[in-house]
Coordinates of C-alpha atoms in Angstrom, one line a residue:
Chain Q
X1 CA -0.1 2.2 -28.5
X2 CA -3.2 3.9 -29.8
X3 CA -4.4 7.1 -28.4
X4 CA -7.8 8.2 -29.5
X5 CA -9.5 11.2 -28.4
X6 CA -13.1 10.7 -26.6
X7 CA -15.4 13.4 -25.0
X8 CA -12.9 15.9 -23.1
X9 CA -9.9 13.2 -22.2
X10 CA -7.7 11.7 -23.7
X11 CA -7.8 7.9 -23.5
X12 CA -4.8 5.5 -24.2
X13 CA -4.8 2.0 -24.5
X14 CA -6.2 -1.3 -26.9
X15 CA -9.5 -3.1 -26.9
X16 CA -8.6 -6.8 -25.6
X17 CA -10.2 -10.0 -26.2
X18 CA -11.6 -11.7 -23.3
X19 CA -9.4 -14.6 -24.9
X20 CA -6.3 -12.4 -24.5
X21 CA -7.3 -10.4 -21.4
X22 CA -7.7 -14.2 -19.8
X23 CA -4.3 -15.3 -21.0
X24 CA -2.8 -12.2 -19.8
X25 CA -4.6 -12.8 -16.3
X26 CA -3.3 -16.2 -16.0
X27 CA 0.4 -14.8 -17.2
X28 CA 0.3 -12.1 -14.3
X29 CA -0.5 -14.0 -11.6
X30 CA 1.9 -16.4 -12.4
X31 CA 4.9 -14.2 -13.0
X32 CA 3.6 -12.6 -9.7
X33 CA 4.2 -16.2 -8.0
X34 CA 7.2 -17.4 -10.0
X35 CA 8.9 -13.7 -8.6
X36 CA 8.0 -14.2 -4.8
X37 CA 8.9 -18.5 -5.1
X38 CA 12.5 -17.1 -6.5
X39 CA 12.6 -14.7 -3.7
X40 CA 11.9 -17.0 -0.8
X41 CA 14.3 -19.2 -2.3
X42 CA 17.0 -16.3 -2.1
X43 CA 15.5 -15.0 1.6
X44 CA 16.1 -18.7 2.7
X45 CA 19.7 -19.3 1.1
X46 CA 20.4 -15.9 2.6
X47 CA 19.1 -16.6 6.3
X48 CA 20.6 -19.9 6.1
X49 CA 23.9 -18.6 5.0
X50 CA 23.5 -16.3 7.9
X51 CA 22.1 -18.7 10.4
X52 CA 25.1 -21.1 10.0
X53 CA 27.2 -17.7 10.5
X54 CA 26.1 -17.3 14.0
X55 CA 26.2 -20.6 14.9
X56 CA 30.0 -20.8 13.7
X57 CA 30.6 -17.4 15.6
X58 CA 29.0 -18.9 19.4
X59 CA 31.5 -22.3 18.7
X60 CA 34.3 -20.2 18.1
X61 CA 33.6 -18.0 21.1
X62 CA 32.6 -20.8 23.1
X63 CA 36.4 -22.9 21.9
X64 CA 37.6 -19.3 23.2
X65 CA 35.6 -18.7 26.4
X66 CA 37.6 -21.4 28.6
X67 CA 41.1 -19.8 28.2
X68 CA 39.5 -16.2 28.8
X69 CA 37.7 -17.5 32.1
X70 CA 41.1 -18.1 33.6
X71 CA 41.9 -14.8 33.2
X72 CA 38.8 -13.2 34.3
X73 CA 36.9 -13.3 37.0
X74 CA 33.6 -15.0 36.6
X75 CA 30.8 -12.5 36.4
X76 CA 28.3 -12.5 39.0
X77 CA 24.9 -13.6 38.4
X78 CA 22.6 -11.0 37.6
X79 CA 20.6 -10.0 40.3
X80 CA 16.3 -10.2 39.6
X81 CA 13.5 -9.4 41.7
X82 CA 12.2 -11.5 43.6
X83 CA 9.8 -14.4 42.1
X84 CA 11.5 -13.1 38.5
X85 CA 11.3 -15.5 36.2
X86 CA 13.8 -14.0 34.1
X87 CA 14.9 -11.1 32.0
X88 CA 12.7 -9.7 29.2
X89 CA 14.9 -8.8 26.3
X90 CA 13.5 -5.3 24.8
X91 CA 13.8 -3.9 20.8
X92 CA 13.0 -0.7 20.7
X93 CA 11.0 -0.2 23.6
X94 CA 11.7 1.8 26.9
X95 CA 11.6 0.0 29.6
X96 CA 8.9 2.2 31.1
X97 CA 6.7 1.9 28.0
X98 CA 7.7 -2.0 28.9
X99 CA 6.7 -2.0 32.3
X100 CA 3.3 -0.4 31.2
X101 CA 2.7 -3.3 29.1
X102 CA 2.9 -5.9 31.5
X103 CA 0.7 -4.5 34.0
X104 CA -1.8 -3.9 31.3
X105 CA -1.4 -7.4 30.6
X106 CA -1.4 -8.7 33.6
X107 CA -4.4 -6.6 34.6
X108 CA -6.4 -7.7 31.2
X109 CA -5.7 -11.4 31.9
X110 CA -6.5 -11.2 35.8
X111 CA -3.5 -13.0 37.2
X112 CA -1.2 -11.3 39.2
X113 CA 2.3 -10.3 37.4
X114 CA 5.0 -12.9 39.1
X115 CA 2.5 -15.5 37.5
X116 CA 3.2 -14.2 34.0
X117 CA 6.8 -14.8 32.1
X118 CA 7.7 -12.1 29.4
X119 CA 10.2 -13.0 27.1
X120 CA 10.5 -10.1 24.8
X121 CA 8.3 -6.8 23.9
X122 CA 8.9 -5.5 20.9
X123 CA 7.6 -2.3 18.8
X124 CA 5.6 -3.1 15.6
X125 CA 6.8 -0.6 13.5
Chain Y
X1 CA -21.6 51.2 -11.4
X2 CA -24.4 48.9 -12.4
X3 CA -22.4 47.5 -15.5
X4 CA -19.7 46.7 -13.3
X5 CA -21.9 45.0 -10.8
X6 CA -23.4 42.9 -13.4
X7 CA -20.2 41.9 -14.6
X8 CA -19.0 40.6 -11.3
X9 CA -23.0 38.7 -11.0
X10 CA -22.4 37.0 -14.0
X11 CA -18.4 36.2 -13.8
X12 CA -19.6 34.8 -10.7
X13 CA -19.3 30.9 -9.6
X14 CA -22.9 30.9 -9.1
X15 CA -23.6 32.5 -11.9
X16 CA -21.8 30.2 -14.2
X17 CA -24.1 27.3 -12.2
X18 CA -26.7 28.0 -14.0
X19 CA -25.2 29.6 -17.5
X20 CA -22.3 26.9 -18.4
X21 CA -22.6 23.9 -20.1
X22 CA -20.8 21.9 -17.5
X23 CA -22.1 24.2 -14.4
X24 CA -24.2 21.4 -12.8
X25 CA -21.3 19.0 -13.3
X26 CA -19.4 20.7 -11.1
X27 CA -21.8 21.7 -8.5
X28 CA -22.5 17.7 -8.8
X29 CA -18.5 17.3 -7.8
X30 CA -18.5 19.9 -4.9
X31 CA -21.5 17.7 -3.0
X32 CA -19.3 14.5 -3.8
X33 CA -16.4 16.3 -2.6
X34 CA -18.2 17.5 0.4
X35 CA -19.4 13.4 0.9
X36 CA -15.9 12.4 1.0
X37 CA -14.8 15.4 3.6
X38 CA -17.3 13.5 5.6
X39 CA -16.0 9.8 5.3
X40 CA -12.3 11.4 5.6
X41 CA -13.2 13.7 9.0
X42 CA -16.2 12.2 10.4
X43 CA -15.7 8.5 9.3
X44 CA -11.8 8.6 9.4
X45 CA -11.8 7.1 6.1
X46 CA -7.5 7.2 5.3
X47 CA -8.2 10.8 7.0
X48 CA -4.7 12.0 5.8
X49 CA -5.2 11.8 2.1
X50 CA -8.7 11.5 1.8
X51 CA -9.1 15.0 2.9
X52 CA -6.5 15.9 0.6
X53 CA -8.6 14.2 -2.4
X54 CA -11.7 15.4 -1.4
X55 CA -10.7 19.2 -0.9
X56 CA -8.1 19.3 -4.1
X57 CA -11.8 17.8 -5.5
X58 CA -13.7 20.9 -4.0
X59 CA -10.9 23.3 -4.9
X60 CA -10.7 22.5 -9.0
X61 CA -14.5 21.7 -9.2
X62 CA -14.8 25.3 -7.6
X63 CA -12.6 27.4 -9.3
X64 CA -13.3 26.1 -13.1
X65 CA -16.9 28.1 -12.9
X66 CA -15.0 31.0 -12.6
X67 CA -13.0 30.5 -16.1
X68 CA -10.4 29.2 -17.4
X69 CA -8.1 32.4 -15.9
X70 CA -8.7 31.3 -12.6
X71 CA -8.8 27.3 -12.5
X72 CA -6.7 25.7 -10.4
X73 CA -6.4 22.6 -12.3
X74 CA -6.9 22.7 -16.2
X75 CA -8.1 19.1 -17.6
X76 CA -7.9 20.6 -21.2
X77 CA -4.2 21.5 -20.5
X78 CA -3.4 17.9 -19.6
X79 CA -5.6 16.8 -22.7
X80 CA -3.2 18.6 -25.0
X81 CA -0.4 17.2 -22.8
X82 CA -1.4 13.8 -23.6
X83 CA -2.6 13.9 -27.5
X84 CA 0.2 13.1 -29.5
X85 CA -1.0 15.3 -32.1
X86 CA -0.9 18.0 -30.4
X87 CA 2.4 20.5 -30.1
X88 CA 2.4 20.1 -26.6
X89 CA 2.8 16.7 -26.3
X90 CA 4.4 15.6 -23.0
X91 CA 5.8 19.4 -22.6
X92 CA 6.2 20.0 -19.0
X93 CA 6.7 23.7 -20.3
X94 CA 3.7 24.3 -21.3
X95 CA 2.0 23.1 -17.7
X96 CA 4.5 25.5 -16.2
X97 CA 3.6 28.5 -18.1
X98 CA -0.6 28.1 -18.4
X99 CA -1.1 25.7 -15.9
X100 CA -2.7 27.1 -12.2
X101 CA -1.6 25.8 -8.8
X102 CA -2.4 22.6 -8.9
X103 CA -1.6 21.8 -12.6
X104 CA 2.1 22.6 -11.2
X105 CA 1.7 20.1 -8.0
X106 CA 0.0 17.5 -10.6
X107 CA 3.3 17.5 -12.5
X108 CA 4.7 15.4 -9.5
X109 CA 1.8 12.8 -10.1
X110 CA 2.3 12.5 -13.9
X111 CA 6.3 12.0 -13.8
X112 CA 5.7 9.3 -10.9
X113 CA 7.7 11.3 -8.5
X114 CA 5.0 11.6 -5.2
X115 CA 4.3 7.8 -5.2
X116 CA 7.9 6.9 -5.5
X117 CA 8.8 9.5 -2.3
X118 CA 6.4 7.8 -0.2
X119 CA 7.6 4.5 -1.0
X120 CA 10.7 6.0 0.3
X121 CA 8.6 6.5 3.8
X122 CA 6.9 3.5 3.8
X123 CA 10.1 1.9 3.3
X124 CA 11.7 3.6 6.3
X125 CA 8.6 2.3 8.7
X126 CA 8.4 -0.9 7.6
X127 CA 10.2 -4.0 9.4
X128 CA 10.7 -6.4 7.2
X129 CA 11.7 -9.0 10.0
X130 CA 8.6 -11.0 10.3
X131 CA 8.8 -11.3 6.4
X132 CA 12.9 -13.0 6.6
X133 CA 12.3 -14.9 9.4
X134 CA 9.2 -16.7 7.4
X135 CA 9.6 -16.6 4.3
X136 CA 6.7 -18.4 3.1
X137 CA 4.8 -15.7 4.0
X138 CA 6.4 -14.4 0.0
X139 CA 3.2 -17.2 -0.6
X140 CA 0.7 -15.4 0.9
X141 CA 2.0 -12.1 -0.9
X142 CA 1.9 -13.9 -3.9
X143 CA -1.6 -15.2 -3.5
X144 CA -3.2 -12.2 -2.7
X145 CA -2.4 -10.6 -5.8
X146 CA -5.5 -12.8 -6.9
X147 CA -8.1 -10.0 -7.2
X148 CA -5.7 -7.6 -9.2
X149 CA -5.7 -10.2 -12.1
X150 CA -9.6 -11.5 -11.4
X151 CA -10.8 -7.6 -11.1
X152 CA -8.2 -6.8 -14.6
X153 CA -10.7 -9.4 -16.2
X154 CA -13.8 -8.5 -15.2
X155 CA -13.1 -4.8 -16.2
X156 CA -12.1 -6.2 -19.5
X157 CA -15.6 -8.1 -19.6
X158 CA -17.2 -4.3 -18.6
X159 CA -15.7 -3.0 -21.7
X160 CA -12.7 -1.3 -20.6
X161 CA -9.5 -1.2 -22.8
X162 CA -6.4 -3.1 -21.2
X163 CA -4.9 -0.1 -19.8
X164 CA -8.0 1.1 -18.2
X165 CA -8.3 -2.7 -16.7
X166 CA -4.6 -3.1 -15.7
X167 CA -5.5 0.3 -13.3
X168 CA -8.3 -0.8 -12.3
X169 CA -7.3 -4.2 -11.2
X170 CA -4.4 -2.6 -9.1
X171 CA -7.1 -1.5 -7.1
X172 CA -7.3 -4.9 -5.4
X173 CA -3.3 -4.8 -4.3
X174 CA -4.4 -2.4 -1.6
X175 CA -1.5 -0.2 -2.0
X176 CA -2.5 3.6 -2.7
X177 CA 0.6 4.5 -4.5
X178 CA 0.8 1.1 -6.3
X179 CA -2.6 2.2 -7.8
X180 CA -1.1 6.0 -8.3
X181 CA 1.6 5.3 -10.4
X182 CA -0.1 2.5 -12.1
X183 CA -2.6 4.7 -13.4
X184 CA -1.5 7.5 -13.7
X185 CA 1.3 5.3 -16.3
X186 CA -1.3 3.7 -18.1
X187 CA -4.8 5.5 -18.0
X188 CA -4.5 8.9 -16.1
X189 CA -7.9 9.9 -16.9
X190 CA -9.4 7.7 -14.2
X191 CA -7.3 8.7 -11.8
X192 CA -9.5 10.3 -9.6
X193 CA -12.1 6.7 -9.1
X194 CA -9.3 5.1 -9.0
X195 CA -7.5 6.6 -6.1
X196 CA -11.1 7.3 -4.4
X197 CA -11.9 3.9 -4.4
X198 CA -8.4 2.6 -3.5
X199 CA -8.3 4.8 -0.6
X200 CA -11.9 3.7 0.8
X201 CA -11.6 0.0 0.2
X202 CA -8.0 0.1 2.8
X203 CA -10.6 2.1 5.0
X204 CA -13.0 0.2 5.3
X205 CA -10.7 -3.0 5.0
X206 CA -11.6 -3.8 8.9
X207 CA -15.3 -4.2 7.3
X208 CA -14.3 -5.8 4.1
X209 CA -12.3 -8.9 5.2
X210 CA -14.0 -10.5 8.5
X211 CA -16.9 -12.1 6.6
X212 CA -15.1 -13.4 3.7
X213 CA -12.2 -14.7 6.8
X214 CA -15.9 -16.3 8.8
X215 CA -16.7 -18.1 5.6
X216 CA -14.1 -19.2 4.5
X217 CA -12.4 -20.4 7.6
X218 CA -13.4 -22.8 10.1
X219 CA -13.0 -21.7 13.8
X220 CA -10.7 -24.8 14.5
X221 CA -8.4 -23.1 11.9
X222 CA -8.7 -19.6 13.1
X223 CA -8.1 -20.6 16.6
X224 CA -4.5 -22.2 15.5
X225 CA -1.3 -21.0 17.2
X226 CA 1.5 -20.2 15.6
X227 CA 5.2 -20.7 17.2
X228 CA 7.2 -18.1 17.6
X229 CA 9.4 -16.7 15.0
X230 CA 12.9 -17.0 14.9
X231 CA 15.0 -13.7 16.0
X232 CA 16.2 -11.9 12.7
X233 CA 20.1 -10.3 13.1
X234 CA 20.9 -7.1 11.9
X235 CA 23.3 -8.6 9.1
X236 CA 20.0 -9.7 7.7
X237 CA 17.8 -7.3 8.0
X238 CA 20.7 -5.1 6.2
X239 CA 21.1 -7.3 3.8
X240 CA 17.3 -8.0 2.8
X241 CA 16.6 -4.5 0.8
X242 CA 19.8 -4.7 -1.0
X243 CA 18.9 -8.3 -2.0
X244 CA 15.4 -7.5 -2.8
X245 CA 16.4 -4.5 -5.4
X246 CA 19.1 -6.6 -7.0
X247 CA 17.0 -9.7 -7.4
X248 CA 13.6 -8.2 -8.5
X249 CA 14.3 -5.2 -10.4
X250 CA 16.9 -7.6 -12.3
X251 CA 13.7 -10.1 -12.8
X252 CA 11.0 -7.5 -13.6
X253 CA 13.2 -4.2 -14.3
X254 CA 9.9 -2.0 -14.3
X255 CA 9.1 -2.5 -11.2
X256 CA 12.8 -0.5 -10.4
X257 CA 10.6 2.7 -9.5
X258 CA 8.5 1.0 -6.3
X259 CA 10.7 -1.5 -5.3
X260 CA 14.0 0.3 -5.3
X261 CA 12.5 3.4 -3.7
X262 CA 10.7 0.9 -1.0
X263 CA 13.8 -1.0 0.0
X264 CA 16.3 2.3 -0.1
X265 CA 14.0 4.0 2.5
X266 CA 14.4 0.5 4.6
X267 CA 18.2 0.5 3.9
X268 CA 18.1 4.2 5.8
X269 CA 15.9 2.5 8.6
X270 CA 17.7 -0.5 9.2
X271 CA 21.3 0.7 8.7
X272 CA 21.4 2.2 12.0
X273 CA 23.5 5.2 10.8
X274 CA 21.1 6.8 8.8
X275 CA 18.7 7.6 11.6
X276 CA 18.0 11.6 10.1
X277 CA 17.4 10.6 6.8
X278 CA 15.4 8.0 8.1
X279 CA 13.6 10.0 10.6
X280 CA 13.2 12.8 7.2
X281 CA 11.7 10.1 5.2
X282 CA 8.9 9.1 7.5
X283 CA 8.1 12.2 9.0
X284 CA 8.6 15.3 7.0
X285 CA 8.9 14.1 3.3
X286 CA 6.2 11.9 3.9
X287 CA 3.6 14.7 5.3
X288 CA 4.8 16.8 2.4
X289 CA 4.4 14.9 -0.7
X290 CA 0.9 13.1 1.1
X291 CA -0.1 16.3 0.8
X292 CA 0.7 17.3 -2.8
X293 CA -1.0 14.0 -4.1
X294 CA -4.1 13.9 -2.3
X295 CA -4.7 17.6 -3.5
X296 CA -3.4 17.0 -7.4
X297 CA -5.1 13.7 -7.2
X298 CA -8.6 15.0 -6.2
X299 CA -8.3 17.9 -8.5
X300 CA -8.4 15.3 -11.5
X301 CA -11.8 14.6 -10.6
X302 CA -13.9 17.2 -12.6
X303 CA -17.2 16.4 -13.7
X304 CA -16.7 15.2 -16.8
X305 CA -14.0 12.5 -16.1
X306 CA -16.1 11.5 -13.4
X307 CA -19.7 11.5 -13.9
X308 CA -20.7 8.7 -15.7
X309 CA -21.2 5.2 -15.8
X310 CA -17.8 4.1 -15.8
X311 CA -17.5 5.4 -12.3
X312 CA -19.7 3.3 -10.6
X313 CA -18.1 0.0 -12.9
X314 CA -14.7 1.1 -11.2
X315 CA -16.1 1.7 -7.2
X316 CA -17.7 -1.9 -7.7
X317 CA -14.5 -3.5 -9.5
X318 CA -12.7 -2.4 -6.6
X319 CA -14.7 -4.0 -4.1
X320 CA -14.5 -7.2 -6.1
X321 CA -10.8 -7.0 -6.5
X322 CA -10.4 -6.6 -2.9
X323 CA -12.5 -9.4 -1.6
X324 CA -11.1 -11.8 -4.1
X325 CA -7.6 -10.5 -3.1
X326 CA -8.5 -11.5 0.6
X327 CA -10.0 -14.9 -1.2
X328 CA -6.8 -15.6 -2.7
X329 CA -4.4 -15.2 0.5
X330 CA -7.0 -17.1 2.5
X331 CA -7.4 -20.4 0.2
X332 CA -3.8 -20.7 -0.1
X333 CA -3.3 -19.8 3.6
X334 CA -5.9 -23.0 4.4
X335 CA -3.6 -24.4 1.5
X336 CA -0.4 -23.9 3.8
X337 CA -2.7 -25.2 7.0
X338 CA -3.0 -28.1 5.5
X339 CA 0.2 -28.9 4.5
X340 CA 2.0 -27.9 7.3
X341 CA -0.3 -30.1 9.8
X342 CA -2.4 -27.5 11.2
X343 CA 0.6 -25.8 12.5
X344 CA -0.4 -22.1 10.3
X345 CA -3.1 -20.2 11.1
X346 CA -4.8 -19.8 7.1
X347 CA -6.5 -15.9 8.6
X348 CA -2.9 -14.6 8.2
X349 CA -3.3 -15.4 4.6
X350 CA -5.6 -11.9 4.1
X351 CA -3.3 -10.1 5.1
X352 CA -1.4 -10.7 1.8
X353 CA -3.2 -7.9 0.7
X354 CA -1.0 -5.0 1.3
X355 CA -2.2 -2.0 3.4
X356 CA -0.2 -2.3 6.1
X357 CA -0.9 -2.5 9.0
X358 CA -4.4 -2.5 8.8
X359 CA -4.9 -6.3 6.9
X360 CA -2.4 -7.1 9.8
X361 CA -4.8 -6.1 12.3
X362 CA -7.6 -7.4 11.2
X363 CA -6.0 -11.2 10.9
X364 CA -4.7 -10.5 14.7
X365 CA -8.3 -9.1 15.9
X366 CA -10.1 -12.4 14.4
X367 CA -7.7 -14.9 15.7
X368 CA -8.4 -13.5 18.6
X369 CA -11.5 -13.9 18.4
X370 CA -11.3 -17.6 17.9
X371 CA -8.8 -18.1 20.5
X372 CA -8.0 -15.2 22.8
X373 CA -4.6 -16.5 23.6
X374 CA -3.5 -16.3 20.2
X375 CA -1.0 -13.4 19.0
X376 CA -1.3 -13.4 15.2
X377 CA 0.1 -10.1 14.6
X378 CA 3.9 -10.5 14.4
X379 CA 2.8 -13.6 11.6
X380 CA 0.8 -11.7 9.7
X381 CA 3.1 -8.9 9.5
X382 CA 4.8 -11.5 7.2
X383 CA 2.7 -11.5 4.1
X384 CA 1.5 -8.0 5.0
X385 CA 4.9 -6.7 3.7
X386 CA 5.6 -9.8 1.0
X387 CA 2.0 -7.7 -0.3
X388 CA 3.4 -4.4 -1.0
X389 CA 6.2 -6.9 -2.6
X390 CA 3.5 -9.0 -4.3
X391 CA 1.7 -5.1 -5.4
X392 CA 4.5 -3.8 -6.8
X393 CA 5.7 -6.9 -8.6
X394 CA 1.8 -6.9 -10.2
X395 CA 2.4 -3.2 -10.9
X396 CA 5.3 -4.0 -12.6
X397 CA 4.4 -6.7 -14.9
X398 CA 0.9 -4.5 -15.7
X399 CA 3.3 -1.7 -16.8
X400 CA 5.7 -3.9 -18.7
X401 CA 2.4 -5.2 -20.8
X402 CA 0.5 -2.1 -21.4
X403 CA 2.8 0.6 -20.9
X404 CA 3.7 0.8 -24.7

């Protein structure tokens, strides 16, 4: 490292080639790549790993569910309003804040709200 | 009487205007202060650190004409702090005991402690779940790293040294604490352009990208819908930061300061048991140390660090390596299109560039455009975060090269 001393500052660093600045370009990107390709490949051995987990998990509860239904009585249905299509599932959203959405929705796309199925709102953090 | 009165004329900040050397230097900083108290209150350029920058600008531009006693910020003290020759060499001590307000707030800057804290906050508000649930996106990330390297060069080409040109070309990873810590590493005295022109190129982002996505991009391809992404557990979203810091810190260890701070403040988010600390990190330590950097980063920009030539090369380097960051994320975005049967909208691909949300936003408000049934947000979210990834790895590698 070679500091020399222009003007009023201080200014650190080497004079490169365009030869070696190029070079050096090329390297960065590529380490930049190589970095991200290695960590997909982790994210997606990871999700997979977890993926199979889950699925594992519902068999074994589902091999389980028949003995507990004896037991149990069977849970009624949930009740919906009328011309529901369904539940919404919510992450990290009130349900007012929820509700509010879909009526702005509804009123921004001009068809009335039992025409329109939500399947989840969630908060873009 | 009349003595002491023409003492206090000519100790005066307008007195020293007109009788020292560098007097119209810093009257020439104050206006360009005052223009960027404009773009960050009237304009709402980054509003919550450009103000900072721009009145920590005012503040030491001001206070230097009235001597060295009553500076705020002392450029000569870091000059000595930074010669090797000289016996204060890196001696936080001496800051301490000559330095004025803002030499002490700058001391955060120089040991890399404000960016790291607010990777701690962006950490906490990020959600990573786009990002694990598509993992390609880490492509997009990757791609848009393009104008860091292509912006490096061209510096190089302008005649800066390869420090100078590894800050400058972190300009185009569109991550304002990316670029701090960069620069302040590798060439602290044009840390003041830099973070300037970092900060107004992720404003003006919303103006930047949509041509270069028009031009690019056919409106066949911007009008592609993308299905829906796959629901990310908890388990995962857990185990992502810890798998993150162990994998790339271990690949690139000098990137350790970023990453690990970025993925511990989403360890506190997504825990689930760390709400406070969570809730501290995004809030309160955030506000705090945004305001410590944008002052002690705008007070580095006295008139003799900043008025020159080199300046302008920087503000205009910037604006390349930002467009040919969004170029890069595009063309392998249309890349991606392609290969995946017209099944990925390539317009997500500028969001690689970092500055979340915003690049986000843009991707989502042209797909839109396109197709107004199309929801684009949630996928470009994706590379969005796999950019401040992308950033910090480029950061990383820059410092491991020229960092001595």
């Amino acid at each position: 490292m070679q500091l020399v001393s222009l003007t009023s500052t201080t200014i650190q660093g080497e004079m490169l080639g365009l030869g070696d600045a190029f070079l050096k370009a090329i390297l960065g990107y590529a380490v930049v790549f190589i970095g991200l390709i290695l960590l997909m490949v982790v994210i997606i051995i990871v999700g997979k790993i977890m993926v199979a987990s889950t699925k594992r998990k519902a068999a074994a509860e589902e091999k389980a569910a028949p003995v507990e239904t004896v037991k149990a009585a069977p849970e009624a249905p949930k009740k919906t309003a009328p011309g529901s299509a369904g539940e919404c599932k919510l992450y990290d959203t009130d349900p007012k804040v929820a509700a509010m959405i879909m009526a702005i929705v509804a009123d921004q796309m001009g068809k009335p709200l039992n025409e329109l199925r939500f399947k989840s709102i969630k908060e873009v953090k | 009487m009349l003595e002491s009165l023409g003492k206090l004329v000519q100790e005066s900040g307008f007195a020293q205007i007109l009788l020292s050397e560098d007097g119209w230097k810093a009257l020439a900083m104050v206006l360009i202060a005052c223009g960027l108290l404009y773009l960050g209150i009237k304009k709402q350029y980054e509003p919550l650190l450009m103000v900072g920058i721009a009145f920590g600008c005012l503040l030491a531009n001001v206070s230097v004409l009235g001597g060295f006693e009553n500076a705020l910020y002392h450029q000569e003290l870091w000059n000595n702090f930074l010669d090797s020759t000289s016996e204060f060499y890196h001696s936080y001590g001496y800051i301490l005991s000559h330095g004025g307000l803002i030499d002490i707030l700058y001391i955060g800057v120089k040991a890399g402690i404000y960016p790291c804290l607010i990777f701690i906050g962006i950490g906490a508000m990020t959600d990573f779940g786009p990002l694990i649930s598509n993992p390609k996106s880490l492509l997009l990330g990757a791609a848009a790293q393009f104008g860091v390297f292509f912006a490096f060069f061209g510096a190089t080409l302008l005649g800066f040294n390869g420090n100078e040109a590894a800050s400058i070309g972190i300009i185009g990873g569109a991550d304002g604490p990316t670029a701090i810590l960069t620069t302040t590493k590798l060439a602290p005295h044009l840390l003041g352009p830099i973070a300037v022109a970092a900060y107004s190129y992720m404003a003006l982002i919303p103006m930047i990208q949509p041509p270069i996505m028009k031009a690019l991009t056919t409106e066949k391809e911007r009008s592609v819908k993308m299905e829906q992404l796959r629901e990310v557990t908890k388990t995962e979203k857990i185990l992502f930061p810890i798998v993150v810091t162990i994998f790339v810190v271990l690949l690139l260890p000098s990137t350790a300061p970023l990453i690990g701070c970025l993925m511990f403040g989403n360890l506190l988010n997504e825990t689930g048991l760390t709400g406070r600390l969570s809730d501290v990190a995004q809030n309160a330590l955030m506000n705090i140390v945004t305001l410590f950097l944008g002052l002690s980063v705008g007070a580095t920009m006295v008139g003799s660090n900043f008025l020159n030539l080199r300046t302008i090369y920087i503000v205009v380097l910037g604006l390349v390596a930002f467009s040919f960051s969004t170029i890069g994320g595009l063309l392998v975005g249309k890349l991606m299109y392609k290969l995946s049967g017209g099944k990925i909208n390539p317009l997500i691909g500028s969001a690689g560039v970092s500055a979340v949300p915003m690049a986000a936003r843009v991707s989502q408000r042209e797909g839109q455009k396109a197709n107004p049934s199309n929801f684009l947000l949630m996928h470009a979210m994706g590379p969005n975060v796999a950019g401040v990834i992308g950033s910090a790895i480029a950061a990383g590698f820059l410092m491991s090269v020229f960092g001595g």
